[in-house]
XYZ file of C-alpha atoms in Angstrom:
314
model
C 0.000 0.000 0.000
C 1.498 3.331 -1.088
C 0.555 6.979 -0.882
C 1.125 9.738 -3.400
C 3.669 12.418 -2.640
C 2.540 15.091 -0.223
C 0.803 18.050 -1.806
C -0.683 21.242 -0.395
C -4.141 22.734 -0.794
C -4.705 26.375 0.113
C -7.509 28.086 2.019
C -6.522 31.751 2.201
C -3.171 31.926 4.023
C -3.422 28.329 5.277
C -1.689 25.463 3.474
C -3.102 21.977 4.028
C -0.882 18.930 3.565
C -2.624 15.968 1.978
C -2.024 12.778 0.050
C -4.072 9.961 -1.423
C -3.807 6.207 -1.537
C -2.562 4.933 -4.888
C -4.544 1.719 -4.554
C -8.242 2.084 -5.336
C -7.713 5.401 -7.091
C -10.661 4.832 -9.439
C -13.131 4.335 -6.573
C -15.605 6.761 -5.038
C -13.900 9.715 -3.298
C -13.533 9.296 0.466
C -11.885 12.050 2.514
C -10.580 11.175 5.985
C -10.572 13.862 8.699
C -8.413 13.077 11.758
C -8.824 14.328 15.320
C -7.338 16.834 17.714
C -3.926 18.177 16.639
C -2.627 14.893 15.219
C -1.619 14.297 11.632
C -2.997 12.205 8.807
C -0.455 9.527 9.724
C -2.641 8.558 12.689
C -5.051 6.833 10.322
C -4.392 3.065 10.571
C -2.914 1.808 7.308
C -5.031 -1.338 7.362
C -8.214 0.705 7.754
C -7.271 2.790 4.712
C -6.603 -0.429 2.770
C -10.006 -1.767 3.858
C -11.672 1.387 2.516
C -9.854 0.944 -0.805
C -10.938 -2.702 -0.961
C -14.520 -1.525 -0.368
C -14.404 0.607 -3.518
C -13.217 3.997 -2.265
C -10.499 6.350 -3.472
C -8.984 7.361 -0.145
C -7.419 10.734 0.661
C -6.320 12.144 4.015
C -5.126 15.568 5.131
C -3.658 17.417 8.074
C -5.984 19.970 9.575
C -4.634 23.454 10.215
C -2.465 23.441 13.347
C -1.639 19.752 12.811
C 0.908 17.671 10.961
C 2.567 19.410 8.039
C -0.184 21.993 7.528
C 0.104 25.650 8.524
C 0.478 26.314 12.230
C -0.726 29.516 13.786
C 1.585 31.617 15.975
C 1.843 30.566 19.597
C -0.512 32.411 21.928
C 1.256 34.930 24.122
C -0.897 33.944 27.076
C -0.748 30.213 26.530
C -3.830 28.022 26.710
C -5.361 24.856 28.030
C -7.332 22.672 25.572
C -10.038 21.784 28.091
C -10.488 25.423 29.106
C -10.794 26.249 25.400
C -13.489 23.584 25.011
C -15.488 25.163 27.810
C -15.029 28.745 26.656
C -15.256 28.389 22.873
C -13.591 31.777 22.509
C -10.702 31.086 20.136
C -9.965 34.166 18.035
C -7.326 32.540 15.819
C -9.885 31.107 13.379
C -13.425 29.813 13.278
C -14.937 26.352 12.960
C -16.212 27.519 9.575
C -12.590 28.035 8.517
C -11.819 24.444 9.505
C -14.804 23.175 7.500
C -13.677 25.198 4.490
C -10.227 23.597 4.772
C -11.734 20.204 3.924
C -13.411 21.665 0.843
C -10.119 23.259 -0.216
C -8.508 19.816 -0.081
C -11.337 18.373 -2.174
C -10.804 21.164 -4.708
C -7.092 20.388 -4.862
C -7.891 16.716 -5.452
C -10.319 17.618 -8.238
C -13.286 16.158 -6.342
C -16.641 17.859 -6.838
C -18.022 15.829 -3.944
C -16.847 13.096 -1.587
C -17.851 10.780 1.201
C -16.502 12.080 4.525
C -15.219 10.001 7.425
C -14.244 12.001 10.499
C -12.865 10.603 13.743
C -12.954 12.343 17.153
C -12.611 16.103 16.529
C -12.454 15.168 12.852
C -15.989 13.831 13.206
C -17.145 17.216 14.475
C -15.394 18.933 11.559
C -16.959 16.496 9.080
C -20.424 17.201 10.510
C -19.827 20.909 9.984
C -18.583 20.406 6.421
C -21.846 18.590 5.662
C -23.841 21.433 7.228
C -21.912 24.228 5.524
C -21.285 22.550 2.146
C -24.010 19.891 1.722
C -23.596 19.796 -2.047
C -19.999 18.667 -1.655
C -20.750 15.764 0.710
C -22.124 12.443 -0.554
C -22.340 10.796 2.864
C -21.086 11.528 6.362
C -19.581 9.078 8.839
C -18.941 10.524 12.301
C -16.795 8.286 14.511
C -16.142 8.727 18.254
C -17.232 12.356 18.094
C -19.285 14.930 19.948
C -22.363 16.445 18.312
C -21.131 19.473 16.395
C -23.445 21.878 18.217
C -22.640 20.605 21.732
C -20.468 23.567 22.587
C -19.057 25.044 25.746
C -19.916 23.460 29.057
C -22.661 21.411 27.387
C -19.990 19.210 25.828
C -18.698 18.130 29.224
C -21.745 15.974 29.967
C -20.482 13.596 27.253
C -16.876 13.550 28.493
C -15.361 11.092 30.931
C -13.700 13.452 33.386
C -11.253 10.919 34.890
C -9.750 10.423 31.426
C -9.454 14.178 30.970
C -7.497 14.266 34.214
C -5.141 11.587 32.870
C -4.660 13.544 29.653
C -3.865 16.652 31.680
C -1.070 14.768 33.440
C 0.707 14.033 30.138
C 3.343 16.745 30.056
C 4.278 18.432 26.758
C 7.714 17.276 25.616
C 10.246 19.201 23.570
C 12.560 16.416 22.401
C 11.752 13.560 20.037
C 11.962 10.832 22.651
C 9.601 12.701 24.943
C 7.093 13.279 22.142
C 7.094 9.577 21.274
C 6.465 8.741 24.921
C 3.634 11.288 25.100
C 2.093 9.958 21.894
C 2.220 6.412 23.172
C 0.578 7.497 26.432
C -2.243 9.135 24.460
C -2.651 6.040 22.266
C -2.906 3.844 25.360
C -5.523 6.128 26.913
C -7.611 5.984 23.728
C -7.225 2.229 23.204
C -10.128 -0.208 23.047
C -10.517 -2.247 26.258
C -12.096 -5.144 24.363
C -9.212 -5.585 21.921
C -5.440 -6.097 22.210
C -3.401 -2.897 22.183
C -1.156 -2.952 19.095
C 1.895 -1.083 20.375
C 3.919 -1.665 17.196
C 1.216 -0.085 15.043
C 0.807 2.797 17.480
C 4.552 3.474 17.484
C 4.627 3.442 13.687
C 1.942 6.137 13.509
C 3.437 8.167 16.355
C 6.934 8.076 14.865
C 5.620 9.249 11.488
C 3.973 12.210 13.222
C 6.489 12.939 15.970
C 8.472 15.695 14.249
C 5.331 17.800 13.732
C 4.829 18.053 17.525
C 1.021 18.165 17.364
C 0.546 15.748 20.225
C 2.780 17.962 22.390
C 1.343 21.359 21.416
C -1.435 22.472 23.797
C -1.716 25.819 22.009
C -2.584 24.122 18.704
C -5.023 21.833 20.491
C -6.662 24.817 22.177
C -7.065 26.714 18.925
C -8.666 23.731 17.188
C -11.005 22.741 20.003
C -11.923 26.338 20.792
C -12.772 27.371 17.221
C -16.262 28.880 17.404
C -19.101 27.537 15.224
C -21.839 29.958 14.153
C -23.376 27.771 11.459
C -26.534 25.655 11.295
C -27.654 23.306 14.038
C -27.004 19.607 13.569
C -30.742 18.982 13.184
C -30.555 20.799 9.838
C -28.157 18.255 8.341
C -29.695 16.434 5.364
C -26.771 14.308 4.198
C -27.020 10.495 4.617
C -25.190 9.825 7.871
C -23.642 7.018 9.892
C -22.604 7.483 13.520
C -20.062 5.062 15.020
C -19.240 5.008 18.716
C -17.496 2.581 21.019
C -19.429 1.465 24.061
C -16.151 1.500 26.002
C -14.809 4.818 24.713
C -12.642 6.069 27.610
C -12.920 9.716 26.531
C -16.447 10.239 25.166
C -19.476 8.481 26.608
C -21.778 6.649 24.182
C -24.254 9.459 24.904
C -22.197 11.573 22.475
C -22.877 9.167 19.621
C -26.494 8.768 20.606
C -27.006 12.540 20.700
C -25.324 12.972 17.311
C -27.455 10.293 15.658
C -30.643 11.564 17.312
C -30.039 15.069 15.998
C -29.448 14.053 12.349
C -32.616 13.044 10.495
C -32.357 9.451 9.283
C -28.881 8.815 10.735
C -27.875 5.234 11.517
C -26.216 4.655 14.899
C -23.802 1.751 15.351
C -22.556 1.201 18.900
C -19.430 -0.984 18.913
C -18.938 -3.208 21.988
C -15.437 -3.221 23.417
C -14.305 -0.319 21.243
C -12.630 2.702 22.786
C -11.610 6.040 21.289
C -9.673 4.380 18.498
C -10.524 2.017 15.637
C -8.926 -1.332 16.482
C -7.514 -3.534 13.751
C -10.182 -6.186 14.337
C -12.899 -3.652 13.426
C -11.381 -2.297 10.212
C -13.227 -4.574 7.782
C -16.546 -4.066 9.597
C -16.170 -0.288 9.640
C -15.331 -0.217 5.921
C -18.378 -2.406 5.234
C -20.618 0.001 7.174
C -19.341 2.965 5.129
C -19.809 0.973 1.913
C -23.399 0.167 2.894
C -24.083 3.833 3.651
C -22.719 4.868 0.247
C -24.787 2.232 -1.538
C -27.963 3.253 0.285
C -27.335 6.893 -0.629
C -26.850 5.964 -4.285
C -30.032 3.882 -4.306
C -32.033 6.655 -2.649
C -30.698 9.151 -5.186
C -31.738 6.905 -8.058
C -35.218 6.361 -6.616
C -35.732 10.071 -6.150
C -34.438 10.874 -9.615
C -31.912 13.233 -8.028
C -28.678 12.108 -9.649
C -26.100 14.831 -9.347
C -27.915 16.403 -6.396
C -27.271 16.039 -2.694
C -29.003 12.837 -1.491
C -31.382 13.178 1.432
C -31.493 10.875 4.417
């Protein structure tokens, strides 16, 4: 399995690093949106291969303030990601900017529309892309994510506070060895209790990302998580949607997935026993099959409604 060379899309002054899987390049476009301040390399390779085998052309990108994409200047006052989540007062950029970044990547790839799969904060971003640019989104899969309009203190009812405390105890590291250790600690916290922890795979992803320092940059995390959304409510989303959530997610309670699915008309909720805040290897084929089924149902609905070329409705 090989990826194309890194390229950059542009949204105003922000450059967005992205690449695409060479295998399955003639499939249906599928854009992957990763979570808080980590790079595209955190996507499991075997999951990407499973998507390609399911008939998708897979692309991934680094959000602003993550990976090899543009990073904003460090805040003079410093910040705490969890305080930013509560306050939602980031002035660096808006959540609309982050949604527009995904569309800029699609433009750079030459995709008029795509299926979106977002994980963790990436799931929130993907929800907002579908709300802000419904004509560009064929289907939406939101994995291990909050509802996109659960802002401020309201988001905390879905969070497992003991895990937040453990995250807070992971100290930012400046050297490479320390960043690898911090990344591994985060991966262990997010791991699925019902499945073996694959340390070798985790280290491979962490090492690929370690020189970009996202996992050790609380300022970048704060800017991303604190970006304010002023767009439509989640109940207005009309894109065919799938919501995945682990029943044993150590960071976000299953109530987050339930609330997301309940808010989106026609959304399908799949609760995954034993799954945490990651996507374990043993679930890759099943997850790809769920996304394939969603895409096929959307295509069938479009054909029945005589709406080819238009945004399908759930």
